[in-house]
PDB file of C-alpha atoms in Angstrom:
ATOM      1  CA  MET D   1       0.000   0.000   0.000  1.00 49.00           C
ATOM      2  CA  ASP D   2       1.168   3.522  -0.618  1.00 53.00           C
ATOM      3  CA  GLY D   3      -0.207   4.912   2.636  1.00 53.00           C
ATOM      4  CA  LYS D   4      -3.306   6.517   1.075  1.00 53.00           C
ATOM      5  CA  LYS D   5      -6.711   5.566   2.338  1.00 54.00           C
ATOM      6  CA  LYS D   6      -9.442   4.624  -0.077  1.00 57.00           C
ATOM      7  CA  GLY D   7     -11.917   7.434  -0.538  1.00 56.00           C
ATOM      8  CA  GLU D   8      -9.473  10.300  -0.178  1.00 54.00           C
ATOM      9  CA  PRO D   9     -10.450  13.311  -2.323  1.00 56.00           C
ATOM     10  CA  GLU D  10      -7.767  12.793  -5.024  1.00 59.00           C
ATOM     11  CA  GLU D  11      -9.011   9.240  -5.623  1.00 58.00           C
ATOM     12  CA  ASP D  12     -12.623  10.390  -5.819  1.00 59.00           C
ATOM     13  CA  LYS D  13     -11.732  12.969  -8.472  1.00 62.00           C
ATOM     14  CA  VAL D  14     -10.892  10.174 -10.914  1.00 57.00           C
ATOM     15  CA  PHE D  15     -14.621   9.453 -11.183  1.00 58.00           C
ATOM     16  CA  ASP D  16     -15.903  13.045 -11.172  1.00 64.00           C
ATOM     17  CA  LYS D  17     -15.640  13.757 -14.923  1.00 61.00           C
ATOM     18  CA  PRO D  18     -17.131  10.431 -16.141  1.00 58.00           C
ATOM     19  CA  LEU D  19     -20.005  10.794 -13.660  1.00 57.00           C
ATOM     20  CA  GLU D  20     -20.645  14.381 -14.771  1.00 61.00           C
ATOM     21  CA  ASP D  21     -20.638  13.281 -18.424  1.00 52.00           C
ATOM     22  CA  THR D  22     -23.060  10.441 -17.682  1.00 52.00           C
ATOM     23  CA  GLU D  23     -25.416  12.764 -15.798  1.00 56.00           C
ATOM     24  CA  ASP D  24     -25.195  15.322 -18.618  1.00 55.00           C
ATOM     25  CA  ALA D  25     -26.037  12.667 -21.235  1.00 51.00           C
ATOM     26  CA  GLY D  26     -28.964  11.517 -19.102  1.00 51.00           C
ATOM     27  CA  ASP D  27     -30.278  15.069 -18.822  1.00 55.00           C
ATOM     28  CA  LYS D  28     -30.059  15.608 -22.578  1.00 54.00           C
ATOM     29  CA  THR D  29     -31.801  12.356 -23.521  1.00 58.00           C
ATOM     30  CA  ARG D  30     -34.426  12.181 -20.777  1.00 65.00           C
ATOM     31  CA  GLU D  31     -36.873  14.144 -22.924  1.00 76.00           C
ATOM     32  CA  ALA D  32     -35.881  12.615 -26.263  1.00 85.00           C
ATOM     33  CA  SER D  33     -37.228  10.019 -28.656  1.00 87.00           C
ATOM     34  CA  PHE D  34     -34.967   7.362 -30.090  1.00 90.00           C
ATOM     35  CA  PHE D  35     -35.759   6.018 -33.558  1.00 92.00           C
ATOM     36  CA  VAL D  36     -34.490   3.897 -36.429  1.00 92.00           C
ATOM     37  CA  THR D  37     -35.069   5.123 -39.985  1.00 87.00           C
ATOM     38  CA  ALA D  38     -36.360   2.905 -42.796  1.00 82.00           C
ATOM     39  CA  ALA D  39     -32.759   2.824 -44.095  1.00 79.00           C
ATOM     40  CA  GLY D  40     -31.557   1.531 -40.714  1.00 85.00           C
ATOM     41  CA  PHE D  41     -29.961   4.697 -39.320  1.00 86.00           C
ATOM     42  CA  LEU D  42     -30.212   5.166 -35.530  1.00 91.00           C
ATOM     43  CA  GLY D  43     -31.317   8.586 -34.341  1.00 92.00           C
ATOM     44  CA  VAL D  44     -32.524  10.754 -31.502  1.00 91.00           C
ATOM     45  CA  GLY D  45     -35.066  13.563 -31.781  1.00 92.00           C
ATOM     46  CA  PRO D  46     -37.571  15.688 -29.876  1.00 92.00           C
ATOM     47  CA  ALA D  47     -39.678  13.984 -27.202  1.00 92.00           C
ATOM     48  CA  ASP D  48     -42.868  14.543 -29.204  1.00 92.00           C
ATOM     49  CA  LEU D  49     -41.545  12.747 -32.309  1.00 94.00           C
ATOM     50  CA  LYS D  50     -44.206  10.436 -33.782  1.00 94.00           C
ATOM     51  CA  PRO D  51     -43.898   7.305 -35.958  1.00 92.00           C
ATOM     52  CA  ASP D  52     -45.424   9.064 -39.001  1.00 93.00           C
ATOM     53  CA  ASP D  53     -43.031  12.039 -38.847  1.00 95.00           C
ATOM     54  CA  LYS D  54     -40.584  12.324 -41.739  1.00 93.00           C
ATOM     55  CA  ILE D  55     -36.852  12.636 -41.147  1.00 91.00           C
ATOM     56  CA  VAL D  56     -35.464  14.701 -44.011  1.00 89.00           C
ATOM     57  CA  LEU D  57     -32.175  16.170 -45.091  1.00 84.00           C
ATOM     58  CA  PHE D  58     -32.586  19.124 -47.417  1.00 84.00           C
ATOM     59  CA  TYR D  59     -30.076  19.631 -50.219  1.00 78.00           C
ATOM     60  CA  GLY D  60     -27.173  21.652 -48.889  1.00 77.00           C
ATOM     61  CA  SER D  61     -28.208  21.095 -45.274  1.00 78.00           C
ATOM     62  CA  ARG D  62     -25.815  19.513 -42.831  1.00 77.00           C
ATOM     63  CA  TYR D  63     -28.463  18.649 -40.235  1.00 83.00           C
ATOM     64  CA  PRO D  64     -31.532  16.426 -40.618  1.00 89.00           C
ATOM     65  CA  ILE D  65     -34.897  17.618 -39.344  1.00 92.00           C
ATOM     66  CA  ALA D  66     -38.209  16.030 -38.442  1.00 95.00           C
ATOM     67  CA  LEU D  67     -41.354  17.169 -40.238  1.00 96.00           C
ATOM     68  CA  ARG D  68     -44.979  16.362 -39.422  1.00 96.00           C
ATOM     69  CA  ARG D  69     -47.804  16.444 -41.947  1.00 96.00           C
ATOM     70  CA  SER D  70     -50.432  19.108 -41.229  1.00 94.00           C
ATOM     71  CA  LEU D  71     -53.774  17.706 -40.086  1.00 91.00           C
ATOM     72  CA  SER D  72     -55.747  20.540 -41.689  1.00 91.00           C
ATOM     73  CA  GLN D  73     -53.860  20.762 -44.998  1.00 90.00           C
ATOM     74  CA  ARG D  74     -52.341  17.387 -45.888  1.00 86.00           C
ATOM     75  CA  SER D  75     -50.071  18.977 -48.500  1.00 90.00           C
ATOM     76  CA  LYS D  76     -48.305  21.065 -45.833  1.00 95.00           C
ATOM     77  CA  TRP D  77     -45.840  20.141 -43.111  1.00 96.00           C
ATOM     78  CA  HIS D  78     -44.803  21.432 -39.686  1.00 96.00           C
ATOM     79  CA  PHE D  79     -41.250  21.667 -38.412  1.00 95.00           C
ATOM     80  CA  VAL D  80     -40.954  19.294 -35.414  1.00 96.00           C
ATOM     81  CA  GLY D  81     -37.288  19.844 -34.649  1.00 93.00           C
ATOM     82  CA  PHE D  82     -33.708  19.031 -35.422  1.00 91.00           C
ATOM     83  CA  VAL D  83     -32.677  15.406 -35.028  1.00 93.00           C
ATOM     84  CA  TYR D  84     -29.430  13.535 -34.602  1.00 91.00           C
ATOM     85  CA  VAL D  85     -29.033  10.643 -37.031  1.00 91.00           C
ATOM     86  CA  HIS D  86     -25.852   8.630 -36.605  1.00 88.00           C
ATOM     87  CA  GLY D  87     -23.847   8.706 -39.829  1.00 80.00           C
ATOM     88  CA  VAL D  88     -25.789  11.618 -41.300  1.00 78.00           C
ATOM     89  CA  MET D  89     -24.609  14.589 -39.248  1.00 76.00           C
ATOM     90  CA  GLU D  90     -22.214  17.235 -40.549  1.00 68.00           C
ATOM     91  CA  GLY D  91     -22.985  16.294 -44.139  1.00 64.00           C
ATOM     92  CA  GLU D  92     -21.618  12.721 -44.002  1.00 67.00           C
ATOM     93  CA  LEU D  93     -24.570  11.432 -45.991  1.00 67.00           C
ATOM     94  CA  TRP D  94     -23.572  13.540 -48.983  1.00 63.00           C
ATOM     95  CA  ASP D  95     -19.893  12.597 -48.619  1.00 67.00           C
ATOM     96  CA  CYS D  96     -20.182   8.897 -47.742  1.00 64.00           C
ATOM     97  CA  PHE D  97     -23.029   7.909 -50.027  1.00 64.00           C
ATOM     98  CA  PRO D  98     -22.574   9.897 -53.253  1.00 64.00           C
ATOM     99  CA  ASP D  99     -24.236   7.150 -55.311  1.00 69.00           C
ATOM    100  CA  MET D 100     -27.156   6.648 -52.925  1.00 67.00           C
ATOM    101  CA  GLU D 101     -30.508   6.801 -54.669  1.00 70.00           C
ATOM    102  CA  LEU D 102     -32.269   9.850 -53.285  1.00 71.00           C
ATOM    103  CA  THR D 103     -35.885  10.857 -53.585  1.00 75.00           C
ATOM    104  CA  GLU D 104     -36.467  14.506 -54.327  1.00 81.00           C
ATOM    105  CA  THR D 105     -39.573  15.818 -52.584  1.00 86.00           C
ATOM    106  CA  GLU D 106     -40.951  19.319 -52.115  1.00 88.00           C
ATOM    107  CA  PHE D 107     -42.238  20.192 -48.654  1.00 89.00           C
ATOM    108  CA  TRP D 108     -44.515  23.153 -48.020  1.00 89.00           C
ATOM    109  CA  LEU D 109     -43.979  24.276 -44.426  1.00 89.00           C
ATOM    110  CA  GLU D 110     -46.617  26.003 -42.314  1.00 83.00           C
TER     111      GLU D 110
END
């Protein structure tokens, strides 16, 4: 033994940062919805995300968003919020999948 007793402050500090990070991650995801896209991408979005919401990435955009079809005007959409989709953030989709078959769709936002 090196003469130090277990539980001394310098030993406890080793765990401070990982515990803070874990608590921070818990706080940020407590009110979130986890999802898997039809293409198999794992994501996290707003707590009120619904199964029929569309996850879209607009041309030139680096961040995917969730859209919800309007109940009153089915041709229009509402912005639900930004989402995190693993492998699609920061424009990776455009860079990593240049030959991916994309569907071009116009969305009218309310």
